[in-house]
Coordinates of C-alpha atoms in Angstrom, one line a residue:
X784 CA 141.0 61.4 46.4
X785 CA 141.2 58.0 47.9
X786 CA 144.7 57.5 46.5
X787 CA 145.8 60.3 48.8
X788 CA 145.8 57.7 51.6
X789 CA 147.8 55.0 49.6
X790 CA 151.3 54.0 50.3
X791 CA 151.3 55.3 53.9
X792 CA 153.0 52.7 56.0
X793 CA 152.2 54.0 59.4
X794 CA 148.7 53.8 60.7
X795 CA 149.0 57.0 62.7
X796 CA 150.3 58.8 59.7
X797 CA 147.4 57.6 57.6
X798 CA 144.9 58.8 60.2
X799 CA 146.6 62.2 60.2
X800 CA 146.4 62.4 56.4
X801 CA 142.7 61.4 56.5
X802 CA 142.1 64.0 59.1
X803 CA 143.8 66.6 56.9
X804 CA 141.6 65.6 54.0
X805 CA 138.5 66.0 56.1
X806 CA 139.6 69.4 57.3
X807 CA 140.3 70.5 53.7
X808 CA 136.9 69.2 52.6
X809 CA 135.2 71.0 55.5
X810 CA 137.1 74.3 54.7
X811 CA 136.3 74.0 51.0
X812 CA 132.6 73.3 51.9
X813 CA 132.4 76.5 53.9
X814 CA 134.1 78.6 51.2
X815 CA 131.9 76.9 48.6
X816 CA 128.6 77.4 50.4
X817 CA 129.2 81.1 51.0
X818 CA 130.9 81.4 47.6
X819 CA 127.7 80.2 45.9
X820 CA 125.7 82.8 47.8
X821 CA 128.3 85.5 46.9
X822 CA 128.4 84.5 43.2
X823 CA 124.6 84.5 43.0
X824 CA 124.6 88.0 44.5
X825 CA 127.4 88.9 42.1
X826 CA 125.2 88.0 39.2
X827 CA 122.3 89.9 40.7
X828 CA 124.7 92.9 40.9
X829 CA 125.8 92.4 37.3
X830 CA 122.2 91.8 36.2
X831 CA 121.0 95.0 37.9
X832 CA 123.8 96.9 36.1
X833 CA 122.9 95.4 32.8
X834 CA 119.1 96.0 33.2
X835 CA 119.6 99.6 34.4
X836 CA 122.2 100.7 31.8
X837 CA 122.5 97.8 29.2
X838 CA 125.7 97.2 27.3
X839 CA 126.3 100.9 26.5
X840 CA 128.8 103.7 26.8
X841 CA 127.7 104.4 30.4
X842 CA 128.2 100.8 31.6
X843 CA 131.5 100.7 29.7
X844 CA 132.6 103.7 31.7
X845 CA 131.8 102.0 35.0
X846 CA 133.6 98.8 33.9
X847 CA 136.7 100.8 32.9
X848 CA 136.6 102.8 36.2
X849 CA 136.3 99.6 38.2
X850 CA 139.4 98.2 36.5
X851 CA 141.9 100.1 38.8
X852 CA 140.4 99.0 42.2
X853 CA 139.8 95.5 40.7
X854 CA 143.5 95.4 39.5
X855 CA 144.7 96.2 43.0
X856 CA 142.3 93.7 44.5
X857 CA 143.6 90.9 42.3
X858 CA 147.2 92.0 42.9
X859 CA 146.9 92.2 46.7
X860 CA 144.2 89.8 47.8
X861 CA 144.2 87.4 44.9
X862 CA 147.9 86.9 44.7
X863 CA 150.6 88.8 46.6
X864 CA 149.1 88.2 50.0
X865 CA 148.4 84.5 49.2
X866 CA 151.9 84.1 47.7
X867 CA 153.8 85.9 50.4
X868 CA 151.8 86.8 53.5
X869 CA 150.0 83.5 54.2
X870 CA 153.0 81.2 53.8
X871 CA 155.2 83.3 56.1
X872 CA 152.4 83.9 58.7
X873 CA 151.4 80.2 58.6
X874 CA 155.0 79.1 58.9
X875 CA 155.3 81.0 62.2
X876 CA 152.1 79.5 63.5
X877 CA 153.2 76.0 62.5
X878 CA 156.3 76.5 64.6
X879 CA 154.3 77.9 67.5
X880 CA 155.8 81.3 67.1
X881 CA 152.6 83.3 67.2
X882 CA 154.2 86.4 68.8
X883 CA 156.7 86.7 65.9
X884 CA 153.9 86.1 63.4
X885 CA 152.0 89.2 64.7
X886 CA 155.1 91.3 64.8
X887 CA 155.6 90.6 61.1
X888 CA 151.9 91.1 60.4
X889 CA 151.8 94.5 62.2
X890 CA 154.8 95.9 60.4
X891 CA 153.4 94.8 57.0
X892 CA 149.9 96.2 57.6
X893 CA 151.3 99.5 58.7
X894 CA 153.6 99.8 55.7
X895 CA 150.7 98.9 53.4
X896 CA 148.4 101.6 55.0
X897 CA 151.1 104.3 54.4
X898 CA 151.8 103.1 50.8
X899 CA 148.1 102.9 50.0
X900 CA 147.2 106.3 51.3
X901 CA 150.1 107.8 49.2
X902 CA 149.0 105.9 46.1
X903 CA 145.3 107.0 46.6
X904 CA 146.5 110.6 46.8
X905 CA 148.5 110.3 43.6
X906 CA 145.5 108.5 42.0
X907 CA 143.3 111.5 42.6
X908 CA 145.8 113.9 41.1
X909 CA 146.5 111.8 38.0
X910 CA 143.1 110.1 37.4
X911 CA 142.8 111.3 33.7
X912 CA 146.2 109.7 33.0
X913 CA 145.2 106.5 34.8
X914 CA 142.0 106.2 32.8
X915 CA 143.9 106.6 29.6
X916 CA 145.9 103.5 30.6
X917 CA 142.8 101.3 30.9
X918 CA 140.7 102.8 28.1
X919 CA 142.8 105.1 25.9
X920 CA 140.3 105.3 23.1
X921 CA 137.5 106.8 25.3
X922 CA 136.5 110.4 24.5
X923 CA 133.9 112.9 25.5
X924 CA 131.2 111.9 28.0
X925 CA 132.5 108.3 28.3
X926 CA 135.9 109.6 29.3
X927 CA 134.5 112.2 31.8
X928 CA 132.2 109.6 33.4
X929 CA 135.1 107.2 33.8
X930 CA 137.3 109.8 35.5
X931 CA 134.5 110.7 37.9
X932 CA 133.7 107.1 38.8
X933 CA 137.4 106.2 39.2
X934 CA 137.9 109.0 41.8
X935 CA 134.9 107.8 43.8
X936 CA 136.1 104.3 44.0
X937 CA 139.8 105.0 44.8
X938 CA 139.3 105.0 48.6
X939 CA 138.1 101.4 48.4
X940 CA 141.7 100.4 47.5
X941 CA 142.8 101.0 51.2
X942 CA 140.2 98.7 52.5
X943 CA 140.9 96.2 49.8
X944 CA 144.4 95.8 51.1
X945 CA 143.3 95.6 54.8
X946 CA 140.7 93.0 53.9
X947 CA 143.4 90.9 52.2
X948 CA 145.5 90.8 55.4
X949 CA 142.5 90.0 57.6
X950 CA 141.5 87.2 55.3
X951 CA 145.1 85.9 55.2
X952 CA 145.4 85.8 59.0
X953 CA 142.0 84.2 59.5
X954 CA 142.8 81.5 56.9
X955 CA 146.1 80.8 58.5
X956 CA 144.1 80.1 61.7
X957 CA 142.0 77.7 59.6
X958 CA 139.0 80.1 59.8
X959 CA 137.3 80.5 56.5
X960 CA 133.7 81.5 57.3
X961 CA 134.0 85.2 58.0
X962 CA 136.3 86.1 55.0
X963 CA 133.8 84.3 52.7
X964 CA 130.9 86.1 54.5
X965 CA 132.6 89.4 53.8
X966 CA 132.3 89.0 50.1
X967 CA 128.6 88.3 50.5
X968 CA 128.1 91.5 52.4
X969 CA 130.1 93.4 49.8
X970 CA 127.8 92.3 47.0
X971 CA 124.6 93.0 49.0
X972 CA 125.7 96.6 49.7
X973 CA 126.4 97.3 46.0
X974 CA 123.0 95.8 45.0
X975 CA 121.2 97.9 47.6
X976 CA 123.0 101.1 46.5
X977 CA 122.3 100.3 42.8
X978 CA 118.7 99.4 43.3
X979 CA 117.6 102.2 45.5
X980 CA 119.9 105.1 44.3
X981 CA 120.3 104.4 40.5
X982 CA 117.2 106.5 39.8
X983 CA 118.7 109.5 41.6
X984 CA 122.4 109.1 41.2
X985 CA 122.7 107.1 38.0
X986 CA 125.8 105.0 37.5
X987 CA 127.4 106.8 40.5
X988 CA 125.3 104.7 42.8
X989 CA 127.2 101.6 41.9
X990 CA 130.6 103.3 42.5
X991 CA 129.5 104.4 46.0
X992 CA 128.3 100.9 46.7
X993 CA 131.7 99.5 45.9
X994 CA 133.3 101.8 48.6
X995 CA 130.6 101.1 51.2
X996 CA 130.7 97.4 50.5
X997 CA 134.5 97.2 51.0
X998 CA 134.3 99.1 54.3
X999 CA 131.7 96.8 55.7
X1000 CA 133.7 93.8 54.4
X1001 CA 136.6 95.0 56.5
X1002 CA 134.5 95.7 59.6
X1003 CA 132.8 92.3 59.7
X1004 CA 136.1 90.4 59.8
X1005 CA 137.6 92.3 62.8
X1006 CA 135.5 90.6 65.5
X1007 CA 136.5 87.1 64.3
X1008 CA 140.2 87.9 64.3
X1009 CA 139.8 89.4 67.8
X1010 CA 138.6 86.0 69.0
X1011 CA 142.0 84.5 68.0
X1012 CA 143.8 87.2 70.0
X1013 CA 144.2 90.3 67.9
X1014 CA 147.8 91.3 68.7
X1015 CA 148.3 94.2 66.3
X1016 CA 150.9 96.8 67.2
X1017 CA 151.7 100.2 65.7
X1018 CA 155.2 99.3 64.8
X1019 CA 157.4 99.2 61.7
X1020 CA 160.3 96.8 61.9
X1021 CA 161.6 96.4 58.4
X1022 CA 164.5 94.3 59.6
X1023 CA 162.2 91.6 61.0
X1024 CA 163.1 88.2 59.3
X1025 CA 159.4 87.6 58.5
X1026 CA 159.1 91.0 56.8
X1027 CA 162.3 90.5 54.9
X1028 CA 161.1 87.0 53.8
X1029 CA 157.7 88.3 52.8
X1030 CA 159.3 91.2 50.7
X1031 CA 161.5 88.7 48.9
X1032 CA 158.4 86.6 48.0
X1033 CA 156.0 89.5 47.3
X1034 CA 158.1 91.6 44.9
X1035 CA 158.4 88.9 42.2
X1036 CA 154.8 87.9 42.8
X1037 CA 153.6 91.4 42.4
X1038 CA 155.4 91.5 39.1
X1039 CA 153.9 88.2 38.0
X1040 CA 150.4 89.2 38.9
X1041 CA 150.8 92.6 37.4
X1042 CA 151.6 90.8 34.1
X1043 CA 148.3 88.9 34.3
X1044 CA 146.3 92.0 35.0
X1045 CA 148.2 93.8 32.3
X1046 CA 146.9 91.2 29.9
X1047 CA 143.3 92.1 30.9
X1048 CA 144.0 95.8 30.5
X1049 CA 145.5 95.2 27.1
X1050 CA 142.3 93.4 26.1
X1051 CA 140.2 96.2 27.5
X1052 CA 142.2 98.9 25.6
X1053 CA 141.8 97.0 22.4
X1054 CA 138.0 96.6 23.1
X1055 CA 137.7 100.3 23.7
X1056 CA 138.2 100.8 20.0
X1057 CA 135.3 98.4 19.1
X1058 CA 131.6 99.3 19.1
X1059 CA 130.0 100.6 22.3
X1060 CA 129.1 97.8 24.7
X1061 CA 132.0 95.5 23.7
X1062 CA 133.7 96.1 27.1
X1063 CA 130.5 95.3 29.0
X1064 CA 129.9 92.2 26.9
X1065 CA 133.5 91.0 27.7
X1066 CA 132.9 91.8 31.4
X1067 CA 129.7 89.8 31.7
X1068 CA 131.2 86.9 29.8
X1069 CA 134.3 87.0 32.0
X1070 CA 132.1 87.0 35.1
X1071 CA 130.2 84.0 33.8
X1072 CA 133.4 82.1 33.1
X1073 CA 134.8 83.0 36.5
X1074 CA 131.6 81.6 38.2
X1075 CA 132.8 78.0 38.4
X1076 CA 136.4 79.1 38.8
X1077 CA 135.6 81.4 41.7
X1078 CA 133.2 78.9 43.3
X1079 CA 135.1 75.6 43.0
X1080 CA 138.7 76.2 41.9
X1081 CA 139.3 79.1 44.3
X1082 CA 137.5 77.3 47.1
X1083 CA 139.5 74.1 46.8
X1084 CA 142.8 75.9 46.2
X1085 CA 142.2 78.3 49.2
X1086 CA 141.2 75.5 51.5
X1087 CA 144.1 73.3 50.6
X1088 CA 146.8 76.1 50.7
X1089 CA 147.4 76.2 54.4
X1090 CA 147.7 72.4 54.4
X1091 CA 150.2 72.5 51.5
X1092 CA 152.2 75.1 53.3
X1093 CA 152.2 73.0 56.5
X1094 CA 153.5 69.9 54.6
X1095 CA 156.2 72.0 52.9
X1096 CA 157.3 73.6 56.2
X1097 CA 157.6 70.2 57.9
X1098 CA 159.4 68.6 54.9
X1099 CA 156.6 66.1 54.2
X1100 CA 157.1 66.3 50.4
X1101 CA 155.2 63.1 49.5
X1102 CA 152.1 64.4 51.2
X1103 CA 152.7 67.8 49.7
X1104 CA 152.8 66.4 46.2
X1105 CA 149.7 64.3 46.8
X1106 CA 147.8 67.3 48.0
X1107 CA 148.7 69.1 44.8
X1108 CA 147.5 66.2 42.7
X1109 CA 144.4 65.9 44.7
X1110 CA 143.6 69.6 44.2
X1111 CA 144.0 69.4 40.4
X1112 CA 141.9 66.2 40.1
X1113 CA 139.2 67.6 42.3
X1114 CA 139.1 70.9 40.3
X1115 CA 139.0 69.3 36.9
X1116 CA 136.2 66.9 38.1
X1117 CA 134.0 69.9 38.6
X1118 CA 135.4 72.5 36.2
X1119 CA 135.4 70.4 33.0
X1120 CA 131.6 69.8 33.0
X1121 CA 131.0 73.4 33.9
X1122 CA 133.3 74.5 31.0
X1123 CA 131.4 72.4 28.4
X1124 CA 128.0 73.4 29.9
X1125 CA 128.7 77.1 29.7
X1126 CA 129.9 76.7 26.1
X1127 CA 126.9 74.6 24.9
X1128 CA 124.3 76.7 26.8
X1129 CA 126.0 80.1 26.3
X1130 CA 123.1 81.8 24.6
X1131 CA 120.3 80.4 26.8
X1132 CA 122.2 81.2 30.0
X1133 CA 123.1 84.8 29.0
X1134 CA 119.5 85.3 27.8
X1135 CA 118.1 84.1 31.1
X1136 CA 120.3 86.1 33.3
X1137 CA 120.6 89.4 31.5
X1138 CA 118.2 89.9 28.6
X1139 CA 115.7 92.4 30.1
X1140 CA 115.3 96.1 30.4
X1141 CA 118.1 97.8 28.4
X1142 CA 119.8 94.5 27.6
X1143 CA 118.8 93.5 24.1
X1144 CA 119.0 90.2 22.2
X1145 CA 122.0 91.6 20.2
X1146 CA 123.8 92.2 23.5
X1147 CA 122.9 88.6 24.5
X1148 CA 124.6 87.3 21.3
X1149 CA 127.6 89.5 21.8
X1150 CA 128.1 88.3 25.4
X1151 CA 127.5 84.6 24.5
X1152 CA 130.1 84.9 21.7
X1153 CA 132.7 86.1 24.1
X1154 CA 131.7 83.5 26.7
X1155 CA 132.4 80.5 24.4
X1156 CA 136.0 81.7 23.8
X1157 CA 136.6 82.5 27.4
X1158 CA 135.6 79.0 28.4
X1159 CA 138.2 77.4 26.1
X1160 CA 140.9 78.0 28.7
X1161 CA 138.8 77.6 31.8
X1162 CA 140.4 74.2 32.8
X1163 CA 143.8 75.7 32.7
X1164 CA 143.0 78.9 34.6
X1165 CA 141.4 76.7 37.3
X1166 CA 144.2 74.2 37.8
X1167 CA 146.7 77.0 37.7
X1168 CA 145.3 78.1 41.1
X1169 CA 146.7 74.9 42.7
X1170 CA 150.0 74.9 40.8
X1171 CA 150.7 78.5 41.8
X1172 CA 150.0 77.8 45.4
X1173 CA 152.4 74.8 45.1
X1174 CA 155.2 77.1 44.2
X1175 CA 154.2 79.6 46.9
X1176 CA 154.2 76.9 49.5
X1177 CA 157.8 76.3 48.6
X1178 CA 158.5 80.0 48.9
X1179 CA 159.3 80.1 45.2
X1180 CA 157.7 83.2 43.5
X1181 CA 160.4 83.7 40.9
X1182 CA 159.4 80.8 38.6
X1183 CA 155.7 81.9 38.2
X1184 CA 156.9 85.5 37.4
X1185 CA 159.3 84.3 34.7
X1186 CA 156.6 82.4 32.8
X1187 CA 154.1 85.3 33.4
X1188 CA 156.4 87.7 31.6
X1189 CA 156.2 85.6 28.5
X1190 CA 152.5 85.8 28.5
X1191 CA 152.4 89.6 28.0
X1192 CA 153.9 89.3 24.5
X1193 CA 151.9 86.1 23.7
X1194 CA 148.6 87.6 24.8
X1195 CA 149.2 90.8 22.8
X1196 CA 150.2 88.9 19.6
X1197 CA 147.2 86.5 19.9
X1198 CA 144.8 89.4 20.6
X1199 CA 146.0 91.4 17.6
X1200 CA 145.8 88.3 15.4
X1201 CA 142.3 87.2 16.5
X1202 CA 140.5 90.6 16.9
X1203 CA 140.4 91.2 13.2
X1204 CA 138.6 88.0 12.6
X1205 CA 136.6 87.4 15.8
X1206 CA 136.0 90.9 17.2
X1207 CA 135.8 91.0 20.9
X1208 CA 135.5 87.2 20.9
X1209 CA 139.1 87.1 19.6
X1210 CA 140.2 88.9 22.8
X1211 CA 138.6 86.2 24.9
X1212 CA 140.2 83.5 22.9
X1213 CA 143.6 85.1 23.2
X1214 CA 143.2 85.3 27.0
X1215 CA 142.2 81.6 27.1
X1216 CA 145.2 80.4 25.0
X1217 CA 147.5 82.4 27.0
X1218 CA 146.2 80.8 30.2
X1219 CA 146.7 77.3 28.7
X1220 CA 150.3 78.1 27.8
X1221 CA 151.0 79.5 31.3
X1222 CA 149.5 76.5 33.0
X1223 CA 151.4 74.0 30.8
X1224 CA 154.8 75.6 31.3
X1225 CA 154.3 76.0 35.1
X1226 CA 153.1 72.5 35.6
X1227 CA 156.2 71.2 33.7
X1228 CA 158.5 73.4 35.8
X1229 CA 156.8 72.3 39.0
X1230 CA 157.3 68.7 38.2
X1231 CA 161.0 69.4 37.5
X1232 CA 161.3 71.1 40.9
X1233 CA 159.6 68.5 43.1
X1234 CA 159.7 65.3 41.1
X1235 CA 156.8 63.1 40.2
X1236 CA 153.4 64.7 41.0
X1237 CA 151.3 61.6 40.2
X1238 CA 150.8 62.9 36.7
X1239 CA 149.4 59.6 35.4
X1240 CA 146.6 59.7 38.0
X1241 CA 145.9 63.4 37.1
X1242 CA 145.8 62.6 33.3
X1243 CA 143.5 59.5 33.7
X1244 CA 141.2 61.5 35.9
X1245 CA 141.2 64.4 33.5
X1246 CA 140.4 62.3 30.5
X1247 CA 137.6 60.5 32.2
X1248 CA 136.1 63.8 33.3
X1249 CA 136.4 65.2 29.8
X1250 CA 134.7 62.2 28.2
X1251 CA 131.8 62.4 30.7
X1252 CA 131.6 66.2 30.1
X1253 CA 131.3 65.8 26.4
X1254 CA 128.5 63.3 26.7
X1255 CA 126.9 65.6 29.2
X1256 CA 127.3 68.5 26.8
X1257 CA 125.5 66.6 24.0
X1258 CA 122.6 65.9 26.4
X1259 CA 122.4 69.6 27.5
X1260 CA 122.4 70.8 23.9
X1261 CA 119.6 68.4 22.8
X1262 CA 117.4 69.2 25.8
X1263 CA 117.9 73.0 25.3
X1264 CA 117.0 72.6 21.6
X1265 CA 113.8 70.6 22.3
X1266 CA 112.7 73.3 24.8
X1267 CA 113.7 76.3 22.6
X1268 CA 110.0 77.1 22.0
X1269 CA 109.6 77.9 25.7
X1270 CA 112.3 80.7 25.6
X1271 CA 109.9 83.5 24.8
X1272 CA 109.3 84.3 28.5
X1273 CA 111.5 84.4 31.6
X1274 CA 109.7 81.4 33.1
X1275 CA 110.2 79.5 29.8
X1276 CA 113.9 80.4 29.7
X1277 CA 114.2 79.2 33.3
X1278 CA 112.6 75.9 32.3
X1279 CA 114.8 75.5 29.3
X1280 CA 118.1 76.2 31.1
X1281 CA 117.0 74.4 34.3
X1282 CA 115.9 71.2 32.4
X1283 CA 119.1 71.2 30.4
X1284 CA 121.3 71.6 33.4
X1285 CA 119.4 69.0 35.4
X1286 CA 119.6 66.4 32.6
X1287 CA 123.3 67.2 32.2
X1288 CA 124.0 66.7 35.9
X1289 CA 122.3 63.3 35.9
X1290 CA 124.2 62.2 32.8
X1291 CA 127.6 63.4 34.2
X1292 CA 127.0 61.8 37.6
X1293 CA 126.0 58.5 36.1
X1294 CA 128.9 58.4 33.6
X1295 CA 131.6 59.2 36.2
X1296 CA 130.2 56.6 38.5
X1297 CA 130.2 54.0 35.7
X1298 CA 133.8 55.0 35.0
X1299 CA 134.5 54.4 38.7
X1300 CA 136.1 57.7 39.2
X1301 CA 137.5 58.2 42.7
X1302 CA 136.2 61.8 42.8
X1303 CA 132.7 60.7 42.0
X1304 CA 132.8 57.9 44.6
X1305 CA 134.1 60.3 47.2
X1306 CA 131.4 62.9 46.6
X1307 CA 128.7 60.1 46.5
X1308 CA 129.9 58.8 49.9
X1309 CA 130.0 62.3 51.2
X1310 CA 126.4 62.9 50.2
X1311 CA 125.4 59.6 51.7
X1312 CA 127.0 60.5 55.0
X1313 CA 125.3 63.9 55.0
X1314 CA 121.9 62.3 54.3

């Protein structure tokens, strides 16, 4: 990260960049801290689901029903709003045009409310048809349960969209605490509903928890936005330049993100024809894979996004490109060891987290099998978060859509090819290879668009991180093997996994410091300052 300050000729400009980096680090720290809490709670939520119902037809029904609200969440919050709303809203704020920013925001919010209510109504009417889209091989009780749970969770879609707008506006004001806190509250509510009501309501308790959690997530963000001067108006001005610009950006982005979600739905449909529990195994493995991605990659990319947008809006392209390179290097420094660690310790980690109650050793092996293949593409899916936001900062959403369209066919071909040999693990491998392809193509196109992005620095940093990660992986494997005799009890499993991770962290830290990696030195200095 130190290179981010190089080649700046003016002292004042260097101070500004240093201040920017500190602000990004602070924002990422806030998102990361609450993200860790949220992810831990997310695992408690998944663990509770696994313990109560195991990897069975009932849990498969819940996962399939959750696909539709999850699809819309990733479409709206995870992408379209980030790609379209935040850049436009932030651009108005950067030009001190706050009044226009709120006119645009009010119009878009009102339009989304109307559209969402209409879609929810249609969803209630055509729920059986929707379920067939996400799990077309479900029959009997599994199908009926999925339809019932889908209808319960549909109202959460409205608050999903509203939460996305609140998050986008707060992030544009450089406020990251409350949006991150909202996800913590969301998980707590689902856990409470599942823990206290599962005995009476069964799997329905988790569906009700999703709705209640999303409502509370929305309510907790309102007071924070009010402190910045909530200027919402009940207006719809579709001719407002900001609304027009956002529509131009959002439509192709929605198509691109829909492609990504379609890939997951294709995987789920193929898995619905496998043995019961395959969908649940894929979900748990996917959640484990997304743990480092959600904690670190998303935290860094979200924190740096408003800064990137500001650089692009002011035409400071050198700083813009350096911020992109900084984001990729920082993400790989953390993600590569996490990727290797999850692959090496897949069985011990899954066993520790989920093997209890209705979750059997066979389910552990099935989940670990999928986890290994999901992790193959973790580095690409993580770095893709920064590259996409690089395009979005430049108000270019067409390019990501074009490459995403290609992934539909690639993902399907790979899944069909691998599933016959690797089962549900083949679906995970197809997803990973598709992500690697998407990242490689977009990175190449991004470089062609903006010129040099300090690729040599990124490559050297990535190779060093990978070498250190491989050495770390060998260490973790040997420690876990030596302590395998302890893995007959939960305390023993905790000792096995904890010791392996602790040893791995020490080896990785020592190796990266010996290699004199800038990221390692940066984090070491940061820790020293905090101490």
